[in-house]
mmCIF file of C-alpha atoms in Angstrom:
data_model
loop_
_atom_site.group_PDB
_atom_site.id
_atom_site.type_symbol
_atom_site.label_atom_id
_atom_site.label_comp_id
_atom_site.label_asym_id
_atom_site.label_seq_id
_atom_site.Cartn_x
_atom_site.Cartn_y
_atom_site.Cartn_z
ATOM 1 C CA GLU E 306 65.968 -26.815 -47.776
ATOM 2 C CA ASN E 307 67.795 -25.051 -44.929
ATOM 3 C CA ALA E 308 71.099 -27.065 -45.895
ATOM 4 C CA VAL E 309 70.986 -25.346 -49.342
ATOM 5 C CA LEU E 310 69.808 -21.731 -48.060
ATOM 6 C CA VAL E 311 73.299 -22.022 -45.288
ATOM 7 C CA ARG E 312 75.580 -23.078 -48.192
ATOM 8 C CA ILE E 313 74.338 -20.731 -50.988
ATOM 9 C CA VAL E 314 75.472 -18.013 -47.581
ATOM 10 C CA GLU E 315 78.386 -19.610 -47.031
ATOM 11 C CA GLU E 316 79.670 -19.214 -50.796
ATOM 12 C CA THR E 317 78.835 -15.754 -50.802
ATOM 13 C CA ILE E 318 80.703 -15.384 -47.515
ATOM 14 C CA GLN E 319 83.764 -16.867 -49.033
ATOM 15 C CA ARG E 320 83.394 -14.813 -51.943
ATOM 16 C CA ASN E 321 83.984 -11.202 -49.862
ATOM 17 C CA GLU E 322 79.637 -10.513 -51.121
ATOM 18 C CA VAL E 323 76.206 -10.085 -49.232
ATOM 19 C CA ALA E 324 73.406 -11.412 -48.294
ATOM 20 C CA LEU E 325 70.485 -9.934 -48.067
ATOM 21 C CA PHE E 326 67.460 -11.345 -46.348
ATOM 22 C CA PRO E 327 64.565 -9.274 -46.793
ATOM 23 C CA VAL E 328 62.498 -11.386 -43.787
ATOM 24 C CA PHE E 329 58.862 -10.582 -41.833
ATOM 25 C CA ALA E 330 59.826 -8.933 -38.613
ATOM 26 C CA ILE E 331 58.122 -11.263 -36.367
ATOM 27 C CA GLY E 332 58.828 -14.911 -36.418
ATOM 28 C CA ARG E 333 60.512 -15.000 -39.871
ATOM 29 C CA SER E 334 63.458 -12.873 -38.663
ATOM 30 C CA GLN E 335 64.086 -15.310 -36.011
ATOM 31 C CA GLU E 336 64.120 -18.163 -37.294
ATOM 32 C CA VAL E 337 66.873 -17.092 -40.394
ATOM 33 C CA MET E 338 69.214 -15.999 -37.833
ATOM 34 C CA MET E 339 68.311 -19.516 -35.641
ATOM 35 C CA ILE E 340 69.096 -20.976 -38.905
ATOM 36 C CA LEU E 341 72.373 -18.924 -39.435
ATOM 37 C CA GLU E 342 73.315 -19.358 -35.607
ATOM 38 C CA ARG E 343 76.745 -20.330 -36.542
ATOM 39 C CA TYR E 344 77.592 -16.845 -38.499
ATOM 40 C CA ALA E 345 76.067 -14.655 -35.838
ATOM 41 C CA HIS E 346 78.834 -12.434 -35.807
ATOM 42 C CA LYS E 347 78.717 -11.607 -39.436
ATOM 43 C CA ILE E 348 75.225 -10.868 -38.749
ATOM 44 C CA ALA E 349 73.781 -7.249 -39.151
ATOM 45 C CA LEU E 350 70.015 -7.138 -38.239
ATOM 46 C CA ASP E 351 67.882 -3.790 -38.948
ATOM 47 C CA GLY E 352 64.448 -2.546 -39.750
ATOM 48 C CA MET E 353 61.659 -3.877 -37.036
ATOM 49 C CA ALA E 354 63.174 -7.592 -36.819
ATOM 50 C CA LYS E 355 65.223 -5.537 -33.861
ATOM 51 C CA LEU E 356 62.357 -4.234 -31.936
ATOM 52 C CA ALA E 357 60.524 -7.438 -32.215
ATOM 53 C CA SER E 358 63.513 -9.715 -31.188
ATOM 54 C CA GLU E 359 64.822 -7.923 -28.335
ATOM 55 C CA ILE E 360 60.786 -8.562 -27.003
ATOM 56 C CA ILE E 361 60.420 -12.171 -28.061
ATOM 57 C CA ALA E 362 64.005 -13.086 -26.045
ATOM 58 C CA GLY E 363 62.356 -11.661 -23.223
ATOM 59 C CA HIS E 364 59.906 -13.955 -22.966
ATOM 60 C CA GLY E 365 62.297 -17.153 -23.456
ATOM 61 C CA ALA E 366 59.838 -18.871 -22.302
ATOM 62 C CA TYR E 367 58.030 -19.380 -25.069
ATOM 63 C CA LEU E 368 60.948 -20.188 -27.283
ATOM 64 C CA ARG E 369 62.071 -23.716 -28.162
ATOM 65 C CA ASP E 370 65.528 -22.724 -26.957
ATOM 66 C CA ALA E 371 66.108 -18.662 -25.291
ATOM 67 C CA ARG E 372 69.378 -19.683 -24.680
ATOM 68 C CA LYS E 373 70.316 -19.832 -27.618
ATOM 69 C CA PHE E 374 68.616 -17.291 -29.736
ATOM 70 C CA ARG E 375 69.705 -14.998 -26.503
ATOM 71 C CA GLU E 376 73.597 -15.757 -27.761
ATOM 72 C CA ILE E 377 72.830 -15.437 -31.579
ATOM 73 C CA LEU E 378 71.428 -11.420 -30.425
ATOM 74 C CA LYS E 379 74.217 -10.830 -28.194
ATOM 75 C CA LYS E 380 76.999 -11.658 -31.481
ATOM 76 C CA THR E 381 74.920 -9.756 -34.028
ATOM 77 C CA MET E 382 75.074 -6.473 -34.840
ATOM 78 C CA PHE E 383 72.033 -4.225 -34.366
ATOM 79 C CA VAL E 384 71.948 -1.472 -37.569
ATOM 80 C CA ARG E 385 70.530 1.967 -35.730
ATOM 81 C CA SER E 386 71.644 4.563 -37.707
ATOM 82 C CA HIS E 387 72.650 5.420 -41.347
ATOM 83 C CA GLU E 388 76.418 4.752 -40.409
ATOM 84 C CA ASP E 389 75.624 1.734 -39.030
ATOM 85 C CA ARG E 390 74.297 0.704 -42.396
ATOM 86 C CA ILE E 391 77.348 1.788 -43.851
ATOM 87 C CA LYS E 392 79.520 -0.317 -41.692
ATOM 88 C CA ALA E 393 77.325 -3.363 -42.068
ATOM 89 C CA LEU E 394 77.075 -3.847 -45.679
ATOM 90 C CA LYS E 395 81.442 -3.496 -45.041
ATOM 91 C CA ASN E 396 81.925 -5.534 -41.764
ATOM 92 C CA ARG E 397 78.687 -8.019 -42.134
ATOM 93 C CA PRO E 398 77.968 -9.964 -45.352
ATOM 94 C CA ILE E 399 74.554 -11.071 -43.852
ATOM 95 C CA ILE E 400 71.888 -8.798 -43.550
ATOM 96 C CA ILE E 401 68.361 -9.114 -41.688
ATOM 97 C CA SER E 402 65.736 -6.649 -42.575
ATOM 98 C CA SER E 403 62.317 -6.406 -42.871
ATOM 99 C CA ALA E 404 60.492 -5.950 -45.350
ATOM 100 C CA GLY E 405 59.726 -9.513 -46.017
ATOM 101 C CA MET E 406 58.476 -8.691 -49.697
ATOM 102 C CA LEU E 407 60.030 -5.303 -50.685
ATOM 103 C CA GLY E 408 57.519 -3.187 -49.868
ATOM 104 C CA GLY E 409 59.302 -1.134 -47.119
ATOM 105 C CA GLY E 410 61.852 -0.622 -44.596
ATOM 106 C CA PRO E 411 65.524 -0.318 -44.682
ATOM 107 C CA ALA E 412 65.978 -3.839 -47.083
ATOM 108 C CA VAL E 413 64.844 -1.579 -49.606
ATOM 109 C CA SER E 414 68.240 0.940 -49.645
ATOM 110 C CA TYR E 415 70.324 -1.908 -49.161
ATOM 111 C CA LEU E 416 69.116 -4.033 -52.697
ATOM 112 C CA ARG E 417 69.904 -0.213 -53.780
ATOM 113 C CA GLU E 418 73.265 -0.637 -52.249
ATOM 114 C CA ILE E 419 74.085 -4.100 -53.748
ATOM 115 C CA SER E 420 71.603 -3.714 -56.833
ATOM 116 C CA LYS E 421 74.893 -4.557 -59.348
ATOM 117 C CA ARG E 422 77.089 -6.623 -57.333
ATOM 118 C CA LYS E 423 76.348 -9.955 -59.281
ATOM 119 C CA GLY E 424 78.289 -12.028 -56.763
ATOM 120 C CA SER E 425 75.542 -10.833 -53.313
ATOM 121 C CA LYS E 426 72.164 -12.365 -52.975
ATOM 122 C CA VAL E 427 69.123 -11.961 -52.341
ATOM 123 C CA MET E 428 67.072 -14.692 -50.111
ATOM 124 C CA PHE E 429 63.968 -14.178 -49.952
ATOM 125 C CA THR E 430 62.171 -17.593 -47.386
ATOM 126 C CA GLY E 431 58.378 -17.146 -47.485
ATOM 127 C CA PHE E 432 55.389 -16.253 -49.422
ATOM 128 C CA LEU E 433 55.697 -13.300 -51.658
ATOM 129 C CA VAL E 434 51.333 -11.595 -52.784
ATOM 130 C CA GLU E 435 51.651 -10.893 -56.527
ATOM 131 C CA GLU E 436 52.348 -7.675 -57.042
ATOM 132 C CA SER E 437 54.761 -7.350 -54.296
ATOM 133 C CA PRO E 438 57.975 -5.608 -55.395
ATOM 134 C CA GLY E 439 59.353 -8.887 -53.778
ATOM 135 C CA ARG E 440 57.603 -11.198 -56.479
ATOM 136 C CA ASN E 441 58.152 -8.912 -59.215
ATOM 137 C CA LEU E 442 61.969 -8.744 -58.269
ATOM 138 C CA ILE E 443 62.225 -12.912 -58.200
ATOM 139 C CA GLU E 444 60.348 -12.107 -62.121
ATOM 140 C CA THR E 445 61.661 -9.837 -63.769
ATOM 141 C CA LYS E 446 64.972 -9.090 -61.939
ATOM 142 C CA ILE E 447 63.761 -5.438 -61.764
ATOM 143 C CA PHE E 448 62.844 -3.712 -58.397
ATOM 144 C CA LYS E 449 59.668 -0.943 -58.554
ATOM 145 C CA ASN E 450 57.556 1.052 -56.584
ATOM 146 C CA SER E 451 56.102 3.538 -56.662
ATOM 147 C CA GLU E 452 59.378 6.008 -55.599
ATOM 148 C CA GLU E 453 61.956 3.983 -57.899
ATOM 149 C CA GLU E 454 63.174 1.503 -60.121
ATOM 150 C CA PHE E 455 66.305 0.279 -60.501
ATOM 151 C CA ASN E 456 67.270 -3.350 -61.975
ATOM 152 C CA VAL E 457 69.487 -5.907 -59.958
ATOM 153 C CA HIS E 458 72.073 -8.178 -60.958
ATOM 154 C CA CYS E 459 72.757 -10.046 -57.943
ATOM 155 C CA ASP E 460 71.015 -13.343 -57.216
ATOM 156 C CA VAL E 461 67.222 -14.435 -56.598
ATOM 157 C CA HIS E 462 66.960 -17.117 -54.405
ATOM 158 C CA GLN E 463 63.244 -18.204 -52.720
ATOM 159 C CA PHE E 464 63.021 -19.944 -49.690
ATOM 160 C CA GLU E 465 59.445 -21.822 -48.370
ATOM 161 C CA LEU E 466 60.002 -21.321 -45.061
ATOM 162 C CA SER E 467 56.530 -22.122 -43.131
ATOM 163 C CA ALA E 468 55.521 -19.230 -40.656
ATOM 164 C CA HIS E 469 52.629 -22.248 -39.741
ATOM 165 C CA THR E 470 52.172 -25.232 -37.941
ATOM 166 C CA ASP E 471 50.790 -27.940 -38.904
ATOM 167 C CA ARG E 472 48.196 -30.243 -39.002
ATOM 168 C CA THR E 473 49.771 -32.681 -35.501
ATOM 169 C CA GLY E 474 50.856 -28.678 -34.505
ATOM 170 C CA ILE E 475 47.021 -26.878 -34.714
ATOM 171 C CA PHE E 476 45.229 -30.604 -32.741
ATOM 172 C CA ASP E 477 48.221 -30.240 -30.092
ATOM 173 C CA ILE E 478 47.951 -26.701 -29.239
ATOM 174 C CA ILE E 479 43.909 -27.560 -29.121
ATOM 175 C CA LYS E 480 44.494 -30.473 -26.565
ATOM 176 C CA ARG E 481 46.535 -27.369 -24.271
ATOM 177 C CA THR E 482 43.997 -25.272 -24.539
ATOM 178 C CA ARG E 483 40.892 -27.085 -24.371
ATOM 179 C CA PRO E 484 38.784 -24.178 -26.450
ATOM 180 C CA SER E 485 35.073 -24.609 -26.514
ATOM 181 C CA THR E 486 35.283 -23.842 -30.795
ATOM 182 C CA VAL E 487 37.597 -23.452 -33.100
ATOM 183 C CA ILE E 488 37.417 -20.958 -36.262
ATOM 184 C CA CYS E 489 39.330 -22.679 -39.440
ATOM 185 C CA VAL E 490 40.695 -19.284 -41.369
ATOM 186 C CA HIS E 491 44.058 -18.893 -43.830
ATOM 187 C CA GLY E 492 44.492 -22.492 -45.035
ATOM 188 C CA ASP E 493 43.062 -23.890 -48.537
ATOM 189 C CA LYS E 494 41.680 -26.888 -46.713
ATOM 190 C CA CYS E 495 40.054 -24.858 -43.872
ATOM 191 C CA GLN E 496 36.448 -26.896 -44.222
ATOM 192 C CA GLN E 497 38.296 -30.236 -43.551
ATOM 193 C CA LEU E 498 40.251 -28.887 -40.914
ATOM 194 C CA ALA E 499 37.373 -27.686 -39.055
ATOM 195 C CA LYS E 500 34.931 -31.117 -39.628
ATOM 196 C CA ASP E 501 38.029 -32.958 -37.981
ATOM 197 C CA VAL E 502 37.825 -31.257 -35.140
ATOM 198 C CA GLU E 503 35.111 -31.547 -34.759
ATOM 199 C CA GLU E 504 35.512 -35.383 -35.037
ATOM 200 C CA ASN E 505 38.528 -35.868 -33.203
ATOM 201 C CA PHE E 506 37.574 -33.829 -30.049
ATOM 202 C CA GLY E 507 33.804 -33.223 -29.979
ATOM 203 C CA ILE E 508 33.910 -29.503 -30.245
ATOM 204 C CA GLN E 509 32.194 -27.196 -32.734
ATOM 205 C CA ALA E 510 34.604 -26.029 -35.608
ATOM 206 C CA PHE E 511 33.975 -22.982 -38.188
ATOM 207 C CA ALA E 512 35.589 -22.610 -41.540
ATOM 208 C CA PRO E 513 33.864 -19.337 -42.754
ATOM 209 C CA LYS E 514 33.588 -17.437 -45.847
ATOM 210 C CA ASN E 515 35.192 -14.426 -47.078
ATOM 211 C CA GLY E 516 32.861 -11.805 -45.105
ATOM 212 C CA GLU E 517 31.217 -14.173 -43.529
ATOM 213 C CA GLU E 518 30.277 -13.640 -39.576
ATOM 214 C CA VAL E 519 30.911 -15.577 -36.899
ATOM 215 C CA ARG E 520 29.996 -14.443 -33.292
ATOM 216 C CA VAL E 521 31.909 -15.550 -29.730
#
């Protein structure tokens, strides 16, 4: 999906339009920046993603390529005022801003500004909770929250960039940390994963049901 995402962004830039990425501040915003590395000088970063990115850049030991990420940040415009937002819309065709489901944050103000521009794009990069403004936008092309409602004429896209590691990654974490207990949550195969953890590592593993308490 990364190649498709980049292609759509390139087409948007060529048409002098805006690609708006409503993102989660931690993890997803940084991932999108890494994917769009070659266009770092065209990116504006807004919302909580700014502080999150600064903090993450300061802990390079935990990044796959800290040098690359820091270089991207140097070229990225940090939006810090209303005036900066106006400049960003004119000079930075890639806007990366929280909130990821359009439940708030500066992303909503950018959406309002580009809503009538048919050549612009709204690029979601993850799961959208049912009845969230983002999900409603995908389904109806209407943005609606408790304060306002307006039609959106931009193209709207959704990409599934998972923020979670896979089974192999989870097992690698267990090997490295050697926990005495593993609690499996946030997934649709937690029971099977807990069973596999016990069989592979010989340690206690639980997949609690909603509301169930586990004492550790």
